PDB file of C-alpha atoms in Angstrom:
ATOM      1  CA  MET A  23       0.000   0.000   0.000  1.00 73.00           C
ATOM      2  CA  ARG A  24       1.217   3.483  -0.822  1.00 85.00           C
ATOM      3  CA  GLU A  25       1.108   6.192   1.828  1.00 83.00           C
ATOM      4  CA  THR A  26      -0.474   9.501   0.891  1.00 81.00           C
ATOM      5  CA  THR A  27      -0.287  12.773   2.783  1.00 84.00           C
ATOM      6  CA  VAL A  28      -3.300  15.044   2.542  1.00 80.00           C
ATOM      7  CA  PRO A  29      -3.210  18.468   4.175  1.00 84.00           C
ATOM      8  CA  VAL A  30      -6.319  19.252   6.212  1.00 83.00           C
ATOM      9  CA  GLY A  31      -7.455  22.248   8.195  1.00 85.00           C
ATOM     10  CA  ASP A  32      -7.950  22.570  11.928  1.00 85.00           C
ATOM     11  CA  GLY A  33     -11.631  21.822  11.501  1.00 92.00           C
ATOM     12  CA  PHE A  34     -10.773  18.278  10.436  1.00 93.00           C
ATOM     13  CA  ALA A  35      -8.912  17.600  13.668  1.00 91.00           C
ATOM     14  CA  ASP A  36     -11.767  19.181  15.623  1.00 94.00           C
ATOM     15  CA  LEU A  37     -14.298  16.943  13.866  1.00 95.00           C
ATOM     16  CA  ALA A  38     -12.188  13.858  14.528  1.00 95.00           C
ATOM     17  CA  ASP A  39     -11.921  14.820  18.190  1.00 95.00           C
ATOM     18  CA  ALA A  40     -15.661  15.382  18.437  1.00 96.00           C
ATOM     19  CA  LEU A  41     -16.243  11.922  16.974  1.00 96.00           C
ATOM     20  CA  GLY A  42     -13.749  10.339  19.359  1.00 97.00           C
ATOM     21  CA  LEU A  43     -11.348   9.465  16.543  1.00 96.00           C
ATOM     22  CA  THR A  44      -7.846  10.407  15.598  1.00 94.00           C
ATOM     23  CA  PRO A  45      -7.502  12.473  12.415  1.00 91.00           C
ATOM     24  CA  GLU A  46      -5.877   9.424  10.794  1.00 90.00           C
ATOM     25  CA  GLU A  47      -8.856   7.226  11.699  1.00 94.00           C
ATOM     26  CA  LEU A  48     -11.291   9.805  10.361  1.00 94.00           C
ATOM     27  CA  ALA A  49      -9.302  10.101   7.126  1.00 91.00           C
ATOM     28  CA  ALA A  50      -9.201   6.316   6.757  1.00 91.00           C
ATOM     29  CA  GLU A  51     -12.979   6.104   7.238  1.00 95.00           C
ATOM     30  CA  ALA A  52     -13.532   8.859   4.675  1.00 93.00           C
ATOM     31  CA  CYS A  53     -11.282   7.070   2.175  1.00 91.00           C
ATOM     32  CA  ASP A  54     -13.044   3.766   2.801  1.00 95.00           C
ATOM     33  CA  ARG A  55     -16.430   5.398   2.153  1.00 96.00           C
ATOM     34  CA  ALA A  56     -15.161   7.044  -1.043  1.00 96.00           C
ATOM     35  CA  VAL A  57     -13.695   3.777  -2.350  1.00 96.00           C
ATOM     36  CA  ALA A  58     -16.891   1.899  -1.489  1.00 98.00           C
ATOM     37  CA  ALA A  59     -18.985   4.491  -3.337  1.00 97.00           C
ATOM     38  CA  GLU A  60     -16.737   4.219  -6.417  1.00 97.00           C
ATOM     39  CA  ALA A  61     -16.856   0.422  -6.271  1.00 98.00           C
ATOM     40  CA  HIS A  62     -20.649   0.574  -6.161  1.00 97.00           C
ATOM     41  CA  GLN A  63     -20.739   2.805  -9.250  1.00 98.00           C
ATOM     42  CA  VAL A  64     -18.344   0.499 -11.112  1.00 98.00           C
ATOM     43  CA  TRP A  65     -20.470  -2.517 -10.169  1.00 97.00           C
ATOM     44  CA  ASP A  66     -23.625  -0.785 -11.393  1.00 97.00           C
ATOM     45  CA  GLN A  67     -22.012   0.100 -14.724  1.00 97.00           C
ATOM     46  CA  ALA A  68     -20.608  -3.416 -15.165  1.00 95.00           C
ATOM     47  CA  LEU A  69     -24.039  -4.891 -14.500  1.00 95.00           C
ATOM     48  CA  ARG A  70     -25.647  -2.476 -16.957  1.00 95.00           C
ATOM     49  CA  LEU A  71     -23.125  -3.374 -19.651  1.00 93.00           C
ATOM     50  CA  ALA A  72     -23.476  -7.100 -18.978  1.00 91.00           C
ATOM     51  CA  ARG A  73     -27.247  -6.885 -19.310  1.00 93.00           C
ATOM     52  CA  ARG A  74     -26.988  -4.792 -22.461  1.00 93.00           C
ATOM     53  CA  HIS A  75     -24.594  -7.252 -24.095  1.00 92.00           C
ATOM     54  CA  ASP A  76     -25.798 -10.512 -22.559  1.00 90.00           C
ATOM     55  CA  SER A  77     -26.246 -12.287 -25.909  1.00 89.00           C
ATOM     56  CA  LEU A  78     -22.694 -11.434 -26.966  1.00 88.00           C
ATOM     57  CA  LEU A  79     -21.301 -12.564 -23.621  1.00 81.00           C
ATOM     58  CA  ARG A  80     -23.205 -15.865 -23.925  1.00 85.00           C
ATOM     59  CA  ARG A  81     -21.811 -16.445 -27.432  1.00 88.00           C
ATOM     60  CA  LEU A  82     -18.280 -15.698 -26.272  1.00 86.00           C
ATOM     61  CA  GLY A  83     -18.699 -18.161 -23.422  1.00 83.00           C
ATOM     62  CA  GLU A  84     -19.583 -21.031 -25.759  1.00 77.00           C
TER      63      GLU A  84
END
């Protein structure tokens, strides 16, 4: 895994503190949510394409 440094303002640390988290934990949760949202969009598009081209995919699988 590659480490990334993202500058944040004081409000981020305040929010993390209010939630009982470290800023690193809050950032990790935010990244996890963003990746999950992207994965969901990719899944939806893949499903749409598979349904649209189901006959071609069946023929290729034969």
